[in-house]
Amino acid sequence: MSKTVHNVEELSLDTGVQEMLLKAREDGVETAFDRSEAMGARCKFGLLGVCCKRCLEGPCRIVPGGKGPQAGVCGATADAIVARNFLTLVTEGAAPHIEHAREVALTLLETAEGKAPYSISNPDKLLDIAARLGLTVDGREIKEVAREVALKALENFQQQFGVLPWLKIKAQPKTVERWQSLNVLPVNAHLEVTNAVNRQAMGCDADPVNLLLGAIRVALTDGYAGLHLSTDLQDVLFGVPAVVKSEYRLGVIKEDMVNISVHGHIPMLSEKIVEWAEKLENEARAVGAKGINIFGVCCTGNEILMRRGVPVATNFSSQEMPIVTGAVEAMVVDIQCIMPSLPRVAKCYHTEIITTLPSVKIPGATHVEFTPENADEAAQTIIRKAIANFTKRDPAKIKIPQDKVEAYAGFSTEQILEALKKVNQEDPLQPLVENIKSGNILGVVALVGCTNPRIKQDWANVEVAKELLKHNVLIVATGCSAHSLAKFSLMSPRGLEYCGEGLQQVLKVIGKANGLETLPPVLHMGSCVDNSRVDDLVMTLANYLGVEARDLPVAGSSPEVQSPKALAIGSYFLAQGIDVHVGIQPPIAGSELVSNILMGDKDRHALTMDGLFGGKLIYEEDPIKAAHLILERIIQKRKALGLPC
Ligand code: CUV
Ligand code: SF4
């Protein structure tokens, strides 16, 4: 194990995590925080994006503008290498969402055909989607409609001509025209991913501009065939989220119960775990536990928080910490953002790490294969394993941090509109839009993405949010950033103290109309795929005002980005013309051309995302400065709309 030099206070803002980091050191357990430190300064070539290992002539690396070779053996320049690597990141970010969506579509199909033990929880949303797709719904059975919607959804992975069906039912026509003129409209998700991998291969696309447009094309695929498709069909199967009150932080782990953590992304598994945990309570009591306590980690935690109010223990960087409490019987994982170290940490305790999908196995974990058809059996097997582990606890190793905080979640676009209806039944958007116009709400920012052991956990997410709230920016949040903000009370009435006066007033009025003291200043919109909900909200506002998304005073921010998935989502926002801030250096600095295209102002550079689409990438590590760069752009967009600033 590496020698640890940092104080735990410098590693995470979360006191529970700090406490567990100390315990991990005492227990001789290595964590991501230790490994990050042991890794030391990251490779400069990698940070700049100028390293290429696409073929066996290399690996090649370039010192930009410096001494030594200015092109790879094949002749690829730094511009081409950086642009290609960016496309790789976006593709690697999109593919997981696309696979996620396809799994959900197949589950819907199997449910409609009676082959999988799920139900159509929200027929209204199903009928709405069917109508948008132009399917006949009148006089037909729900299951029949569901089957047809599922088949239509699968066309997003199959059709050889035309435009991605889910893009057609969601995007604004004027924006689609722009995308068409730039030739970035996707056909089907599998084709787009294959094509993207193909064009980045050795000896293929070497034009940095074309490669970056390729990244936008993949990002649009991510947005529609990944994010939107997943959320829509998950809402049909499991319900549209509505406001729930729940709890956050490691204190949600309960000493006297069988604790099961769900971690990963796919709600088909976590929903079944929650369902069967209730049904098997008696078996837990039989081994001396008071019951079964399910809690979430990362995005599948968001899914069951949003729909069931299940508490969340922690987010990405500290996913090993629940195990360190010594009180977790099982951590069940599916896909994405799962640290391969989990079974090594679990070895020091009695926790069983359970993998569930054929393409995600980890040495040292137990594997219980999960499919939609065998969902009930798999969930029971998993829960019984956890119950059996309860008796294997070592009392000397148990220590659970006491901190927990309350948080409200469940703010789907549908729920936000419902809440606004209580203020104005006929014209629900009117109160929101009036307050945006007057400046009581200066703009809306989506705080999205991850935490990253390269920087102090939760700190940048929370600081960016507080600074924006102070300037009357309404915040919506998803992913692990949402977890950060919830952990620090920004999703509870207590968060009101950080808001500017105008925003406070609006939140109180809408809150009171809904029987609450206030709305929380940060609205939790869900998991990473639920950035589709952010897009839905933006579309709703834009359509109401008769403008495009790119005209609105809105932005995205990912202060602690870790996953390429967040870069794919960010690029999707860019394609919509929405500015995106990242607080971790994106690997593009090795090419001035690529940096200028992605981050440049349209007034200063001939060719930019800003000029082509209307939004740009902002890189700033300092959260306060970042917030002000975002505010500047929001004010620019307000001015263009003729709104007071
Ligand atoms: Ni999908 S992608 S660390 S779990 S948000 Fe969390 Fe969210 Fe980033 Fe991963
Ligand atoms: Fe080097 Fe070109 Fe091969 Fe990349 S593709 S490793 S730059 S020769």
XYZ file of C-alpha atoms and ligand atoms in Angstrom:
662
model
C 0.000 0.000 0.000
C 1.186 3.500 -0.780
C 2.196 5.931 1.915
C -0.676 8.351 2.450
C 0.273 11.933 3.108
C -2.956 13.869 2.747
C -5.246 14.706 5.635
C -8.634 13.162 5.053
C -10.120 16.670 5.204
C -8.326 17.436 1.948
C -9.735 14.373 0.204
C -13.457 14.756 0.720
C -15.882 17.361 2.002
C -18.075 14.576 3.378
C -17.352 14.038 7.084
C -18.660 10.481 6.985
C -16.268 9.688 4.167
C -13.432 11.312 6.110
C -14.245 9.115 9.097
C -14.259 5.980 6.933
C -10.990 6.962 5.252
C -9.354 7.001 8.677
C -10.906 3.643 9.483
C -9.722 2.232 6.154
C -6.177 3.272 7.017
C -6.471 1.601 10.426
C -7.895 -1.539 8.831
C -5.108 -1.570 6.231
C -7.534 -1.100 3.341
C -6.463 0.728 0.202
C -8.985 3.092 -1.389
C -9.335 5.126 -4.586
C -8.068 8.139 -2.656
C -4.842 6.280 -1.838
C -4.454 5.033 -5.386
C -4.979 8.493 -6.800
C -2.229 9.781 -4.588
C 0.082 6.891 -5.475
C -0.515 7.597 -9.160
C 1.142 10.981 -8.665
C 1.189 13.638 -11.368
C -0.719 12.328 -14.374
C 1.026 11.753 -17.711
C 1.469 15.077 -19.492
C 0.932 13.656 -22.956
C -2.298 12.062 -21.860
C -3.505 15.258 -20.206
C -2.874 17.187 -23.422
C -4.475 14.502 -25.575
C -1.412 14.099 -27.807
C -0.714 10.433 -27.227
C -1.863 7.982 -29.914
C -1.791 4.213 -29.620
C -4.144 3.320 -32.401
C -1.699 1.120 -34.259
C 1.487 -0.836 -33.709
C 3.695 1.641 -35.530
C 3.380 3.687 -32.355
C 2.491 4.504 -29.661
C 3.318 8.002 -30.873
C 3.318 11.184 -28.868
C 3.860 14.775 -29.794
C 5.249 17.724 -27.869
C 2.990 20.457 -29.197
C 4.946 23.265 -30.807
C 8.091 21.939 -29.216
C 11.137 19.942 -30.160
C 10.855 16.488 -31.595
C 8.429 14.931 -34.052
C 5.377 17.002 -34.918
C 3.491 14.082 -36.408
C 3.025 10.387 -35.660
C 4.755 7.776 -37.815
C 1.702 7.705 -40.101
C 1.774 11.494 -40.360
C -1.121 12.287 -38.045
C -0.677 15.791 -36.605
C -1.356 16.854 -33.032
C -4.653 18.377 -34.255
C -5.773 15.082 -35.756
C -4.599 13.027 -32.774
C -6.333 15.283 -30.237
C -9.577 15.414 -32.234
C -9.532 11.642 -32.718
C -8.967 11.075 -29.013
C -11.864 13.404 -28.206
C -14.106 11.440 -30.534
C -12.949 8.262 -28.784
C -13.963 9.645 -25.397
C -17.387 10.720 -26.605
C -17.940 7.341 -28.261
C -16.875 5.490 -25.116
C -19.263 7.681 -23.175
C -22.178 7.116 -25.520
C -21.927 3.339 -25.930
C -22.815 2.532 -22.289
C -25.949 4.708 -22.443
C -26.926 3.188 -25.769
C -26.562 -0.347 -24.416
C -28.509 0.699 -21.334
C -31.359 1.988 -23.515
C -31.400 -1.156 -25.629
C -31.668 -3.335 -22.503
C -34.640 -1.287 -21.336
C -36.302 -1.517 -24.757
C -35.871 -5.299 -24.724
C -37.292 -5.444 -21.213
C -40.341 -3.488 -22.355
C -40.777 -5.884 -25.265
C -40.514 -8.925 -23.001
C -42.892 -7.341 -20.520
C -45.426 -6.669 -23.262
C -45.113 -10.262 -24.403
C -45.524 -11.592 -20.869
C -41.992 -12.986 -20.729
C -40.555 -10.706 -18.032
C -42.026 -10.057 -14.556
C -42.506 -6.294 -14.880
C -45.598 -4.247 -15.582
C -46.541 -1.103 -17.462
C -46.610 1.217 -14.458
C -47.350 4.347 -16.403
C -49.741 3.749 -19.319
C -50.199 7.522 -19.784
C -46.571 8.063 -20.653
C -46.667 5.018 -22.927
C -49.685 6.377 -24.794
C -48.081 9.790 -25.075
C -44.924 8.294 -26.596
C -46.991 6.093 -28.918
C -48.930 9.114 -30.129
C -45.725 11.061 -30.769
C -44.425 8.108 -32.743
C -47.580 8.240 -34.849
C -48.874 4.851 -33.676
C -52.598 4.183 -33.415
C -53.592 3.835 -29.810
C -57.378 4.072 -29.817
C -59.176 0.923 -28.848
C -55.996 -1.086 -28.426
C -54.777 -3.014 -25.442
C -51.972 -1.444 -23.439
C -49.725 -4.454 -23.895
C -50.180 -4.302 -27.638
C -49.228 -0.631 -27.686
C -46.259 -1.365 -25.423
C -45.068 -4.037 -27.809
C -45.245 -1.688 -30.741
C -43.468 1.104 -28.869
C -40.723 -1.354 -27.891
C -40.296 -2.444 -31.496
C -40.189 1.167 -32.614
C -37.588 1.829 -29.908
C -35.473 -1.006 -31.261
C -35.487 0.667 -34.673
C -33.129 3.189 -33.084
C -30.563 0.394 -33.320
C -31.568 -1.116 -36.632
C -32.859 1.191 -39.323
C -30.480 1.784 -42.236
C -32.055 4.991 -43.538
C -33.669 8.126 -42.173
C -33.168 9.876 -38.850
C -33.086 8.304 -35.390
C -36.796 7.922 -34.464
C -36.331 9.231 -30.913
C -34.628 12.377 -32.209
C -37.555 13.004 -34.513
C -40.100 12.946 -31.688
C -38.064 15.113 -29.322
C -35.948 17.757 -31.036
C -37.015 21.213 -32.218
C -37.487 21.383 -36.016
C -35.316 24.448 -36.417
C -32.474 22.833 -34.515
C -32.869 19.655 -36.574
C -32.438 21.726 -39.731
C -29.138 23.051 -38.422
C -27.969 19.545 -37.567
C -28.985 18.381 -41.004
C -27.040 21.142 -42.723
C -23.948 20.107 -40.737
C -24.540 16.450 -41.544
C -24.620 15.330 -37.916
C -28.042 13.645 -37.840
C -27.698 10.048 -36.609
C -29.355 7.122 -38.394
C -29.158 4.340 -35.823
C -27.144 3.968 -32.662
C -25.201 0.838 -33.576
C -24.325 2.285 -36.966
C -23.148 5.543 -35.400
C -20.920 3.847 -32.824
C -19.422 1.524 -35.429
C -18.911 4.410 -37.810
C -17.282 6.492 -35.100
C -14.877 3.693 -34.182
C -14.192 3.199 -37.875
C -13.365 6.832 -38.585
C -10.959 7.035 -35.623
C -9.049 3.967 -36.801
C -5.494 4.287 -38.131
C -5.454 5.810 -41.582
C -9.078 7.001 -41.625
C -10.480 10.423 -40.722
C -7.613 12.921 -40.214
C -9.572 16.173 -40.485
C -9.962 17.644 -36.983
C -13.125 19.559 -37.895
C -14.752 16.525 -39.440
C -13.739 14.448 -36.409
C -15.288 16.941 -33.999
C -18.502 17.022 -36.009
C -18.331 13.242 -35.777
C -18.215 13.625 -31.991
C -21.339 15.786 -32.118
C -23.082 13.150 -34.215
C -22.259 10.510 -31.596
C -23.344 12.916 -28.862
C -26.743 13.324 -30.514
C -26.982 9.549 -30.684
C -26.180 9.469 -26.974
C -28.821 12.086 -26.231
C -31.686 10.469 -28.073
C -30.936 6.739 -28.365
C -29.230 6.690 -24.967
C -30.577 9.223 -22.486
C -34.089 9.955 -23.765
C -34.867 6.401 -24.768
C -33.722 5.010 -21.395
C -35.649 7.522 -19.305
C -38.830 7.329 -21.363
C -39.086 3.562 -21.287
C -37.995 3.320 -17.649
C -40.770 5.743 -16.762
C -43.235 3.537 -18.651
C -42.054 0.435 -16.770
C -41.398 1.854 -13.311
C -43.329 5.108 -13.165
C -42.670 8.803 -13.618
C -40.894 10.207 -10.547
C -42.806 12.515 -8.216
C -41.541 14.380 -5.156
C -40.113 12.116 -2.457
C -38.343 12.857 0.794
C -35.372 10.716 1.617
C -31.980 10.659 3.314
C -28.356 10.932 2.280
C -24.868 10.062 3.570
C -23.265 7.000 5.147
C -25.501 7.331 8.207
C -28.295 5.676 6.207
C -26.569 2.329 6.838
C -28.309 0.653 9.788
C -26.425 -1.441 12.287
C -29.331 -3.665 13.276
C -30.477 -4.513 9.749
C -29.309 -6.562 6.794
C -27.725 -3.850 4.639
C -27.707 -4.233 0.889
C -26.169 -1.648 -1.376
C -27.217 -1.372 -5.006
C -24.608 0.188 -7.237
C -24.475 0.740 -10.977
C -27.062 2.021 -13.407
C -29.858 -0.284 -14.521
C -33.139 0.044 -12.606
C -34.425 -3.339 -13.810
C -32.185 -4.952 -11.204
C -32.438 -2.394 -8.393
C -36.251 -2.220 -8.637
C -36.453 -5.971 -8.139
C -34.037 -5.853 -5.210
C -36.236 -3.254 -3.522
C -39.368 -5.297 -4.225
C -37.973 -8.559 -2.884
C -36.321 -6.949 0.130
C -39.836 -6.164 1.372
C -41.120 -9.639 0.619
C -38.236 -11.393 2.384
C -38.163 -9.286 5.571
C -39.217 -12.325 7.640
C -36.168 -14.280 6.619
C -33.959 -11.401 7.773
C -35.723 -11.365 11.140
C -35.096 -15.076 11.468
C -31.343 -14.437 11.576
C -31.685 -11.707 14.206
C -31.849 -8.591 12.030
C -34.613 -6.010 12.379
C -35.234 -6.123 8.647
C -33.606 -5.356 5.320
C -32.177 -1.943 4.536
C -31.529 -1.095 0.893
C -29.456 1.939 0.015
C -28.069 3.303 -3.212
C -24.672 4.272 -4.548
C -24.127 6.187 -7.820
C -26.802 6.244 -10.513
C -28.884 3.184 -9.801
C -29.171 4.813 -6.387
C -30.618 7.827 -8.172
C -33.146 5.645 -9.995
C -34.638 4.095 -6.860
C -34.321 7.342 -4.925
C -36.351 9.164 -7.579
C -39.096 6.551 -7.805
C -39.109 4.874 -4.366
C -37.422 7.310 -2.006
C -34.661 4.781 -1.208
C -31.811 6.538 0.653
C -28.377 7.121 -0.868
C -25.184 6.397 1.062
C -22.572 7.908 -1.158
C -21.327 8.762 -4.639
C -18.628 7.678 -7.038
C -15.249 8.433 -5.397
C -16.282 6.976 -2.050
C -18.095 3.873 -3.307
C -15.684 1.704 -1.292
C -16.640 3.408 1.998
C -19.945 1.636 2.690
C -17.961 -1.616 2.818
C -15.496 -0.087 5.293
C -18.351 0.400 7.807
C -18.191 -3.370 8.302
C -21.986 -3.458 8.310
C -22.842 -4.105 4.669
C -23.885 -7.661 3.858
C -23.853 -7.316 0.077
C -23.064 -4.790 -2.607
C -24.927 -5.653 -5.781
C -23.562 -4.138 -8.970
C -24.632 -4.094 -12.592
C -22.791 -1.845 -15.060
C -20.684 1.333 -15.240
C -18.648 3.276 -12.688
C -18.016 0.162 -10.578
C -14.488 0.158 -9.198
C -12.717 -3.157 -9.805
C -11.211 -2.729 -6.329
C -14.508 -3.472 -4.542
C -13.867 -7.188 -3.924
C -10.365 -6.400 -2.587
C -11.857 -3.969 -0.073
C -14.602 -6.442 0.762
C -12.019 -9.107 1.592
C -11.200 -7.297 4.833
C -14.834 -7.445 5.913
C -17.752 -9.836 5.480
C -19.304 -7.995 2.520
C -20.112 -9.993 -0.603
C -19.726 -8.158 -3.898
C -22.244 -9.557 -6.356
C -21.886 -8.944 -10.079
C -24.948 -9.592 -12.202
C -24.302 -9.075 -15.901
C -22.283 -11.230 -18.313
C -20.179 -8.311 -19.547
C -19.239 -6.987 -16.106
C -17.429 -9.544 -13.966
C -14.795 -8.758 -11.334
C -12.278 -11.184 -9.821
C -13.214 -11.906 -6.213
C -16.917 -11.166 -6.698
C -19.777 -13.666 -6.614
C -21.682 -13.777 -9.891
C -25.469 -14.122 -9.923
C -26.619 -13.737 -13.485
C -29.521 -11.370 -13.944
C -31.798 -11.251 -16.958
C -35.204 -9.581 -17.230
C -36.818 -13.040 -17.515
C -35.217 -14.424 -14.358
C -35.368 -11.106 -12.455
C -37.442 -12.488 -9.564
C -35.232 -15.528 -9.019
C -32.006 -13.513 -9.247
C -33.250 -10.882 -6.799
C -34.270 -13.558 -4.289
C -30.936 -15.360 -4.597
C -29.073 -12.103 -4.018
C -31.118 -11.110 -0.986
C -30.816 -14.557 0.587
C -27.044 -14.375 0.166
C -27.043 -11.044 1.970
C -29.215 -12.406 4.768
C -26.865 -15.348 5.195
C -23.934 -12.934 5.483
C -25.511 -11.050 8.407
C -24.309 -13.681 10.852
C -20.744 -13.422 9.528
C -20.248 -9.856 10.751
C -17.235 -9.047 12.911
C -18.575 -6.674 15.599
C -15.069 -5.320 16.209
C -14.942 -4.024 12.667
C -18.287 -2.208 12.654
C -18.324 1.563 12.717
C -21.018 3.555 10.921
C -20.728 7.331 10.617
C -23.753 8.941 12.207
C -24.188 11.839 9.788
C -27.208 11.864 7.547
C -29.286 14.643 6.007
C -32.749 14.869 4.511
C -33.230 15.588 0.849
C -36.106 15.960 -1.571
C -35.887 14.288 -4.963
C -38.225 13.153 -7.726
C -38.321 16.295 -9.859
C -39.177 14.891 -13.267
C -40.266 17.500 -15.793
C -43.807 16.182 -15.291
C -43.501 16.773 -11.526
C -42.106 20.270 -12.000
C -45.079 21.123 -14.213
C -47.452 19.638 -11.635
C -45.928 21.824 -8.943
C -46.238 24.894 -11.167
C -49.881 24.074 -11.879
C -50.611 24.717 -8.219
C -49.579 28.316 -8.860
C -51.248 28.705 -12.243
C -53.588 25.906 -13.291
C -54.294 27.195 -16.823
C -50.819 28.286 -17.770
C -48.347 26.415 -15.529
C -45.208 27.703 -17.221
C -46.267 31.314 -16.813
C -45.002 31.766 -13.222
C -41.628 30.235 -14.039
C -41.185 32.188 -17.249
C -42.318 35.481 -15.677
C -39.713 35.057 -12.950
C -37.030 34.279 -15.500
C -38.039 37.352 -17.466
C -38.012 39.608 -14.406
C -34.645 38.260 -13.289
C -35.880 36.726 -10.035
C -34.481 33.642 -11.694
C -31.418 34.733 -13.640
C -31.088 31.424 -15.435
C -31.114 27.668 -15.010
C -27.984 25.536 -14.656
C -27.805 21.750 -14.702
C -25.145 20.505 -12.286
C -24.252 17.099 -13.676
C -21.678 14.347 -13.648
C -19.373 12.787 -11.212
C -16.880 13.086 -8.422
C -13.247 12.387 -9.237
C -10.468 11.311 -6.854
C -8.197 13.793 -8.631
C -9.879 16.557 -6.600
C -11.503 16.928 -3.186
C -14.775 15.050 -3.329
C -18.012 17.099 -3.465
C -16.172 20.379 -2.950
C -16.268 21.791 -6.489
C -19.832 20.568 -7.095
C -21.038 22.273 -3.923
C -19.049 25.504 -4.400
C -20.191 26.033 -7.995
C -23.775 25.426 -6.922
C -23.657 27.823 -3.966
C -22.126 30.606 -6.006
C -24.778 30.234 -8.698
C -27.626 30.092 -6.164
C -26.330 33.293 -4.611
C -26.799 34.912 -8.015
C -30.370 33.647 -8.350
C -29.641 30.765 -10.690
C -32.074 27.891 -10.291
C -30.215 24.587 -10.236
C -31.305 21.194 -11.451
C -29.007 18.263 -10.813
C -28.359 14.688 -11.886
C -25.827 11.906 -11.370
C -23.201 11.957 -8.672
C -23.203 15.765 -8.673
C -26.783 15.571 -7.457
C -25.553 13.339 -4.635
C -22.908 15.932 -3.724
C -25.480 18.711 -3.514
C -27.961 16.604 -1.556
C -25.290 15.627 0.967
C -24.798 19.299 1.747
C -28.477 20.133 2.246
C -29.003 21.960 -1.041
C -31.962 19.671 -1.741
C -33.720 20.545 1.481
C -35.339 23.745 2.775
C -32.069 24.399 4.606
C -30.499 25.205 1.252
C -32.599 28.353 1.010
C -29.998 30.357 2.929
C -27.595 30.110 -0.012
C -30.033 31.637 -2.498
C -30.272 35.225 -3.644
C -33.406 37.124 -2.681
C -35.210 36.774 -6.002
C -34.737 33.024 -6.113
C -35.761 32.622 -2.449
C -38.994 34.396 -3.164
C -39.872 32.178 -6.146
C -39.000 28.969 -4.323
C -41.170 29.953 -1.357
C -44.168 30.886 -3.492
C -44.087 27.633 -5.465
C -43.358 25.656 -2.304
C -46.275 27.177 -0.379
C -48.680 26.512 -3.254
C -47.642 22.876 -2.877
C -48.001 22.704 0.888
C -44.269 22.934 1.524
C -42.319 25.590 3.367
C -40.303 26.068 0.174
C -39.081 24.217 -2.883
C -35.506 23.028 -2.422
C -33.096 25.326 -4.313
C -31.653 22.377 -6.199
C -34.127 20.142 -7.993
C -33.006 16.524 -8.231
C -33.855 15.291 -11.734
C -32.322 11.831 -11.453
C -29.536 9.685 -12.843
C -27.131 10.427 -15.686
C -29.519 9.111 -18.340
C -32.083 11.447 -16.783
C -30.204 14.371 -18.279
C -32.939 13.705 -20.826
C -35.271 15.255 -18.231
C -33.089 18.362 -18.184
C -33.407 18.442 -21.959
C -37.199 17.958 -21.694
C -37.402 20.911 -19.327
C -35.284 23.082 -21.614
C -37.423 22.065 -24.636
C -40.612 22.859 -22.719
C -39.319 26.334 -21.864
C -37.967 26.992 -25.350
C -41.166 25.898 -27.079
C -43.267 27.996 -24.706
C -41.189 31.070 -25.537
C -41.010 30.231 -29.234
C -37.201 30.182 -29.229
C -34.529 27.509 -29.531
C -32.755 25.892 -26.580
C -29.598 27.763 -27.559
C -31.318 31.113 -26.960
C -32.208 30.405 -23.331
C -30.175 31.572 -20.319
C -29.286 28.012 -19.396
C -26.020 26.094 -19.025
C -24.581 22.792 -17.871
C -21.753 22.335 -15.400
C -19.744 19.263 -14.461
C -17.181 20.465 -11.908
C -15.888 17.017 -10.937
C -16.269 15.062 -14.175
C -14.692 11.626 -14.259
C -16.526 9.494 -16.800
C -16.448 9.829 -20.598
C -20.226 9.439 -20.269
C -20.332 12.928 -18.813
C -18.339 14.202 -21.812
C -20.828 12.581 -24.173
C -23.703 14.226 -22.296
C -21.836 17.534 -22.288
C -21.308 17.289 -26.046
C -25.030 16.612 -26.439
C -25.748 19.855 -24.571
C -23.212 21.626 -26.823
C -25.054 20.329 -29.885
C -28.235 21.882 -28.467
C -26.344 25.166 -28.189
C -26.040 24.995 -24.403
C -22.765 26.035 -22.744
C -21.015 23.369 -20.709
C -18.483 23.916 -17.959
C -16.014 21.220 -16.864
C -13.802 21.532 -13.793
C -11.325 18.831 -14.775
C -8.980 19.479 -17.684
C -10.369 17.901 -20.848
C -7.551 16.280 -22.856
C -7.579 18.779 -25.723
C -4.939 21.367 -24.819
C -2.391 19.703 -27.131
C -4.190 21.225 -30.103
C -4.891 24.916 -30.303
C -7.219 24.286 -33.209
C -9.337 21.741 -31.333
C -9.315 23.871 -28.167
C -10.490 26.907 -30.098
C -13.249 25.024 -31.864
C -14.607 23.605 -28.621
C -13.935 26.491 -26.245
C -13.548 29.568 -28.428
C -15.927 32.509 -28.732
C -17.603 32.837 -32.100
C -16.558 36.504 -32.247
C -12.876 35.692 -31.970
C -12.441 32.482 -33.911
C -13.732 31.692 -37.369
C -14.799 28.156 -36.617
C -16.292 27.294 -33.223
C -18.991 25.195 -31.603
C -20.283 28.531 -30.365
C -20.684 29.741 -33.940
C -22.018 26.501 -35.373
C -24.319 25.397 -32.566
C -24.553 28.281 -30.097
C -22.840 26.818 -27.032
C -19.231 26.386 -25.979
C -17.106 24.334 -23.632
C -15.759 26.200 -20.590
C -12.838 24.744 -18.651
C -12.169 26.243 -15.227
C -10.970 24.422 -12.116
C -11.703 27.187 -9.626
C -15.392 26.778 -8.751
C -16.036 30.441 -7.990
C -14.391 31.619 -11.201
C -16.267 28.881 -13.065
C -19.585 30.054 -11.663
C -18.823 33.576 -12.870
C -17.860 32.400 -16.353
C -21.210 30.599 -16.487
C -22.998 33.715 -15.195
C -21.341 35.840 -17.872
C -22.695 33.612 -20.606
C -26.148 33.486 -19.002
C -26.170 37.283 -18.960
C -25.100 37.384 -22.628
C -28.009 35.136 -23.537
C -30.413 37.213 -21.435
C -29.276 40.353 -23.225
C -29.815 38.746 -26.612
C -33.384 37.960 -25.526
C -33.841 41.549 -24.368
C -34.198 40.569 -20.710
C -32.958 42.666 -17.769
C -29.706 41.481 -16.170
Ni -24.132 7.680 -14.308
S -21.005 8.687 -14.739
S -19.636 8.748 -11.655
S -22.546 6.972 -11.672
S -22.322 10.589 -12.375
Fe -21.543 9.188 -11.024
Fe -23.704 8.457 -12.533
Fe -20.482 10.023 -13.222
Fe -20.766 7.471 -12.902
Fe 1.293 6.627 -34.464
Fe -0.388 7.107 -36.503
Fe -0.283 4.670 -35.394
Fe -1.319 6.738 -34.012
S -2.154 5.841 -35.880
S 0.075 5.186 -33.246
S -0.035 8.437 -34.732
S 1.338 5.724 -36.486
